mmCIF file of C-alpha atoms and ligand atoms in Angstrom:
data_model
loop_
_atom_site.group_PDB
_atom_site.id
_atom_site.type_symbol
_atom_site.label_atom_id
_atom_site.label_comp_id
_atom_site.label_asym_id
_atom_site.label_seq_id
_atom_site.Cartn_x
_atom_site.Cartn_y
_atom_site.Cartn_z
ATOM 1 C CA MET A 1 8.135 8.742 1.418
ATOM 2 C CA SER A 2 5.367 7.175 -0.671
ATOM 3 C CA GLU A 3 2.351 9.552 -0.640
ATOM 4 C CA LEU A 4 0.575 8.504 2.670
ATOM 5 C CA VAL A 5 -2.574 10.129 4.126
ATOM 6 C CA ARG A 6 -3.686 9.369 7.780
ATOM 7 C CA TYR A 7 -7.393 9.179 6.836
ATOM 8 C CA ALA A 8 -9.081 7.972 9.868
ATOM 9 C CA GLU A 9 -8.558 6.758 13.425
ATOM 10 C CA ALA A 10 -10.775 5.626 16.187
ATOM 11 C CA GLU A 11 -10.417 3.759 19.632
ATOM 12 C CA VAL A 12 -11.988 0.421 19.272
ATOM 13 C CA PRO A 13 -12.800 -1.885 22.237
ATOM 14 C CA THR A 14 -11.502 -5.457 21.245
ATOM 15 C CA GLU A 15 -10.766 -8.717 23.081
ATOM 16 C CA TYR A 16 -7.024 -7.350 23.177
ATOM 17 C CA GLY A 17 -8.270 -4.334 24.997
ATOM 18 C CA ARG A 18 -8.708 -0.866 23.626
ATOM 19 C CA VAL A 19 -6.968 -0.639 20.123
ATOM 20 C CA ARG A 20 -6.463 2.747 18.225
ATOM 21 C CA VAL A 21 -7.247 1.707 14.635
ATOM 22 C CA VAL A 22 -5.419 4.267 12.328
ATOM 23 C CA VAL A 23 -6.416 3.981 8.653
ATOM 24 C CA TYR A 24 -3.956 5.303 5.904
ATOM 25 C CA GLN A 25 -4.741 5.744 2.089
ATOM 26 C CA VAL A 26 -1.464 5.655 0.034
ATOM 27 C CA GLY A 27 -1.029 6.839 -3.337
ATOM 28 C CA GLU A 28 -3.421 7.866 -6.214
ATOM 29 C CA GLU A 29 -5.436 4.814 -5.892
ATOM 30 C CA ARG A 30 -6.150 5.435 -2.007
ATOM 31 C CA GLU A 31 -5.033 1.908 -1.179
ATOM 32 C CA GLU A 32 -5.947 1.453 2.433
ATOM 33 C CA HIS A 33 -3.780 -0.126 5.067
ATOM 34 C CA VAL A 34 -4.188 -0.104 8.816
ATOM 35 C CA ALA A 35 -2.340 0.265 12.018
ATOM 36 C CA LEU A 36 -3.508 -1.326 15.316
ATOM 37 C CA VAL A 37 -1.919 0.902 17.954
ATOM 38 C CA VAL A 38 -1.882 -0.029 21.758
ATOM 39 C CA GLY A 39 -0.338 2.616 24.128
ATOM 40 C CA ASP A 40 2.042 5.551 23.401
ATOM 41 C CA VAL A 41 4.266 4.139 20.754
ATOM 42 C CA ALA A 42 5.881 7.434 19.969
ATOM 43 C CA ALA A 43 7.206 7.984 23.432
ATOM 44 C CA GLY A 44 10.897 7.027 24.616
ATOM 45 C CA ASP A 45 13.920 5.266 23.128
ATOM 46 C CA ALA A 46 12.910 1.694 23.978
ATOM 47 C CA PRO A 47 12.123 -0.593 20.864
ATOM 48 C CA VAL A 48 8.323 -0.634 20.294
ATOM 49 C CA LEU A 49 6.841 -4.248 19.877
ATOM 50 C CA ALA A 50 5.719 -4.307 16.200
ATOM 51 C CA ARG A 51 4.496 -6.543 13.472
ATOM 52 C CA VAL A 52 4.111 -6.096 9.790
ATOM 53 C CA HIS A 53 1.228 -8.414 8.942
ATOM 54 C CA SER A 54 -0.188 -9.201 5.575
ATOM 55 C CA GLU A 55 -3.802 -9.431 5.237
ATOM 56 C CA CYS A 56 -5.143 -13.210 4.736
ATOM 57 C CA TRP A 57 -8.500 -13.172 4.187
ATOM 58 C CA THR A 58 -8.616 -17.081 3.941
ATOM 59 C CA GLY A 59 -6.879 -17.486 7.076
ATOM 60 C CA GLU A 60 -8.204 -14.653 9.402
ATOM 61 C CA VAL A 61 -12.018 -14.722 8.112
ATOM 62 C CA VAL A 62 -12.522 -18.316 6.780
ATOM 63 C CA ARG A 63 -10.055 -19.679 9.501
ATOM 64 C CA SER A 64 -8.444 -21.778 6.663
ATOM 65 C CA HIS A 65 -5.980 -24.383 7.857
ATOM 66 C CA LYS A 66 -3.514 -23.907 5.007
ATOM 67 C CA CYS A 67 -1.502 -21.168 6.537
ATOM 68 C CA ASP A 68 -0.723 -19.781 10.201
ATOM 69 C CA CYS A 69 -1.522 -15.978 9.347
ATOM 70 C CA ARG A 70 -4.693 -15.758 11.827
ATOM 71 C CA ASP A 71 -2.579 -17.393 14.627
ATOM 72 C CA GLN A 72 0.443 -15.356 14.028
ATOM 73 C CA LEU A 73 -1.744 -12.146 14.208
ATOM 74 C CA ASP A 74 -3.509 -13.384 17.513
ATOM 75 C CA ARG A 75 -0.180 -14.042 19.049
ATOM 76 C CA ALA A 76 1.210 -10.578 17.944
ATOM 77 C CA MET A 77 -1.829 -8.751 19.463
ATOM 78 C CA ARG A 78 -1.750 -10.882 22.492
ATOM 79 C CA ASN A 79 1.936 -10.059 23.004
ATOM 80 C CA ILE A 80 1.258 -6.033 22.474
ATOM 81 C CA ALA A 81 -1.695 -6.333 24.837
ATOM 82 C CA ASN A 82 0.610 -7.915 27.532
ATOM 83 C CA ALA A 83 3.224 -5.437 26.844
ATOM 84 C CA GLY A 84 0.815 -2.529 27.066
ATOM 85 C CA ARG A 85 2.458 -0.831 24.040
ATOM 86 C CA GLY A 86 2.998 -1.830 20.344
ATOM 87 C CA VAL A 87 1.589 -1.809 16.906
ATOM 88 C CA VAL A 88 0.501 -4.036 14.210
ATOM 89 C CA VAL A 89 0.952 -2.358 10.627
ATOM 90 C CA TYR A 90 -1.929 -4.364 8.788
ATOM 91 C CA MET A 91 -1.296 -4.521 4.997
ATOM 92 C CA ARG A 92 -4.158 -5.121 3.165
ATOM 93 C CA GLN A 93 -2.202 -6.976 0.387
ATOM 94 C CA GLU A 94 -4.056 -10.340 0.139
ATOM 95 C CA GLY A 95 -1.620 -13.528 -0.674
ATOM 96 C CA ARG A 96 1.652 -11.787 -0.577
ATOM 97 C CA GLY A 97 0.337 -9.266 -2.997
ATOM 98 C CA ILE A 98 -1.038 -11.266 -5.807
ATOM 99 C CA GLY A 99 -4.905 -10.683 -4.685
ATOM 100 C CA LEU A 100 -7.550 -13.018 -3.418
ATOM 101 C CA GLY A 101 -8.530 -14.570 -6.918
ATOM 102 C CA ASN A 102 -4.793 -15.476 -7.743
ATOM 103 C CA LYS A 103 -4.321 -16.845 -4.324
ATOM 104 C CA VAL A 104 -7.279 -19.165 -4.682
ATOM 105 C CA ARG A 105 -6.140 -20.192 -8.157
ATOM 106 C CA ALA A 106 -2.746 -21.121 -6.684
ATOM 107 C CA TYR A 107 -4.759 -23.038 -3.877
ATOM 108 C CA ALA A 108 -6.420 -24.974 -6.778
ATOM 109 C CA LEU A 109 -2.871 -25.786 -8.099
ATOM 110 C CA GLN A 110 -1.757 -26.647 -4.846
ATOM 111 C CA ASN A 111 -4.722 -29.255 -4.525
ATOM 112 C CA GLU A 112 -3.283 -30.853 -7.700
ATOM 113 C CA GLY A 113 -0.052 -31.240 -5.802
ATOM 114 C CA VAL A 114 1.995 -28.134 -6.670
ATOM 115 C CA ASP A 115 3.655 -26.278 -3.628
ATOM 116 C CA THR A 116 2.850 -22.988 -2.524
ATOM 117 C CA VAL A 117 6.011 -21.089 -3.949
ATOM 118 C CA ASP A 118 5.933 -23.018 -7.170
ATOM 119 C CA ALA A 119 2.107 -22.335 -7.575
ATOM 120 C CA ASN A 120 2.794 -18.796 -7.335
ATOM 121 C CA ARG A 121 5.752 -19.201 -9.766
ATOM 122 C CA LEU A 122 3.215 -20.938 -12.110
ATOM 123 C CA LEU A 123 1.053 -18.022 -11.927
ATOM 124 C CA GLY A 124 3.897 -15.609 -12.797
ATOM 125 C CA PHE A 125 4.359 -13.936 -9.539
ATOM 126 C CA ALA A 126 7.593 -13.329 -7.531
ATOM 127 C CA ASP A 127 8.035 -15.231 -4.151
ATOM 128 C CA ASP A 128 6.956 -11.978 -2.262
ATOM 129 C CA ALA A 129 5.536 -9.078 -3.997
ATOM 130 C CA ARG A 130 5.303 -7.120 -0.913
ATOM 131 C CA SER A 131 6.852 -3.918 -0.447
ATOM 132 C CA TYR A 132 7.794 -2.814 2.981
ATOM 133 C CA ASP A 133 8.505 0.892 2.293
ATOM 134 C CA VAL A 134 4.809 1.721 2.990
ATOM 135 C CA ALA A 135 4.951 -0.017 6.251
ATOM 136 C CA ALA A 136 8.066 1.656 7.215
ATOM 137 C CA ASP A 137 6.375 5.030 6.341
ATOM 138 C CA ILE A 138 3.413 4.243 8.429
ATOM 139 C CA LEU A 139 5.625 3.464 11.374
ATOM 140 C CA ARG A 140 7.456 6.813 10.943
ATOM 141 C CA ASP A 141 4.084 8.351 10.856
ATOM 142 C CA LEU A 142 3.359 6.925 14.081
ATOM 143 C CA GLY A 143 6.675 8.334 15.427
ATOM 144 C CA VAL A 144 8.011 4.622 15.653
ATOM 145 C CA HIS A 145 11.672 4.410 14.656
ATOM 146 C CA ARG A 146 12.992 1.504 16.609
ATOM 147 C CA VAL A 147 11.167 -1.672 16.663
ATOM 148 C CA ALA A 148 11.327 -5.167 18.391
ATOM 149 C CA LEU A 149 9.793 -7.026 15.113
ATOM 150 C CA MET A 150 7.655 -10.068 15.738
ATOM 151 C CA THR A 151 8.391 -12.188 12.758
ATOM 152 C CA ASN A 152 9.826 -15.203 11.480
ATOM 153 C CA ASN A 153 10.770 -13.757 8.339
ATOM 154 C CA PRO A 154 14.361 -12.356 7.954
ATOM 155 C CA GLY A 155 13.144 -10.734 4.605
ATOM 156 C CA LYS A 156 10.820 -8.453 6.765
ATOM 157 C CA VAL A 157 13.452 -7.373 8.851
ATOM 158 C CA ARG A 158 15.749 -6.443 5.877
ATOM 159 C CA GLY A 159 12.824 -4.648 4.174
ATOM 160 C CA LEU A 160 11.973 -2.493 7.118
ATOM 161 C CA GLU A 161 15.884 -1.657 7.699
ATOM 162 C CA ALA A 162 15.846 -0.525 3.997
ATOM 163 C CA GLY A 163 12.925 1.581 4.734
ATOM 164 C CA GLY A 164 14.668 3.198 7.520
ATOM 165 C CA ILE A 165 13.290 1.719 10.534
ATOM 166 C CA HIS A 166 15.762 0.309 12.814
ATOM 167 C CA VAL A 167 15.065 -3.286 14.040
ATOM 168 C CA ALA A 168 16.669 -3.504 17.418
ATOM 169 C CA GLU A 169 15.303 -7.244 17.941
ATOM 170 C CA ARG A 170 13.529 -9.837 16.108
ATOM 171 C CA VAL A 171 10.914 -11.530 18.397
ATOM 172 C CA ALA A 172 10.003 -15.184 16.885
ATOM 173 C CA LEU A 173 6.129 -16.091 16.551
ATOM 174 C CA ARG A 174 6.100 -19.720 16.729
ATOM 175 C CA ALA A 175 3.254 -21.540 14.879
ATOM 176 C CA GLU A 176 1.534 -24.892 15.898
ATOM 177 C CA PRO A 177 1.756 -26.926 12.694
ATOM 178 C CA ASN A 178 -1.375 -28.954 11.697
ATOM 179 C CA GLU A 179 -2.052 -31.696 9.135
ATOM 180 C CA HIS A 180 -2.880 -29.073 6.728
ATOM 181 C CA ASN A 181 -0.330 -26.359 7.102
ATOM 182 C CA ALA A 182 2.839 -28.450 7.881
ATOM 183 C CA GLU A 183 3.699 -28.623 4.137
ATOM 184 C CA TYR A 184 3.299 -24.860 3.924
ATOM 185 C CA LEU A 185 5.267 -24.005 6.811
ATOM 186 C CA ALA A 186 8.063 -26.555 5.675
ATOM 187 C CA VAL A 187 7.946 -24.666 2.272
ATOM 188 C CA LYS A 188 8.287 -21.376 3.877
ATOM 189 C CA ALA A 189 11.322 -22.390 5.963
ATOM 190 C CA ARG A 190 12.864 -24.374 2.935
ATOM 191 C CA LYS A 191 12.423 -21.884 0.075
ATOM 192 C CA MET A 192 11.771 -18.647 1.677
ATOM 193 C CA GLY A 193 14.312 -18.535 4.771
ATOM 194 C CA HIS A 194 11.734 -18.340 7.465
ATOM 195 C CA SER A 195 12.997 -19.711 10.790
ATOM 196 C CA LEU A 196 10.099 -21.806 12.094
HETATM 197 ZN ZN1 ZN B 201 -2.654 -17.041 5.392
#
């Protein structure tokens, strides 16, 4: 168990309905991550519809076409709203953990023709620096032990299972390719084992 503090929570009206926003602080640096909770996720034995989502400032705020993060978050929230129950664990770790500055540096390399994975490698980072331990701890804190995980990434399933969360089912989130993200999606499929 990482040092996890449930720091704040409030119900927020959103376009997906009422969402309980729960802010966690982790470790000595008090790194903040967020759970977006709909309904009573601690009740019963049925798997809880869940997504572990990594912050993507460029996709979610700037609406960059270089990736499908915003679309995936939106689909996940809609699925949860329709089900009336579920949770998105929103990990505030930009660019698979490399940070916004390094992500934009990698974009600069991609603009010179280097693909997304190779660009990160050139910057000296692993394919995916995320740890799912914190996400697993957050789910556990919310009373969630079994999930139907919305992801195209088998690594996420393995990561959560390793963190002690039972992934009863994987729910695919299909992304619509556009002219800018088609190569990104293809690289994710080819080099990172995503099913797209
Ligand atoms: Zn993104």
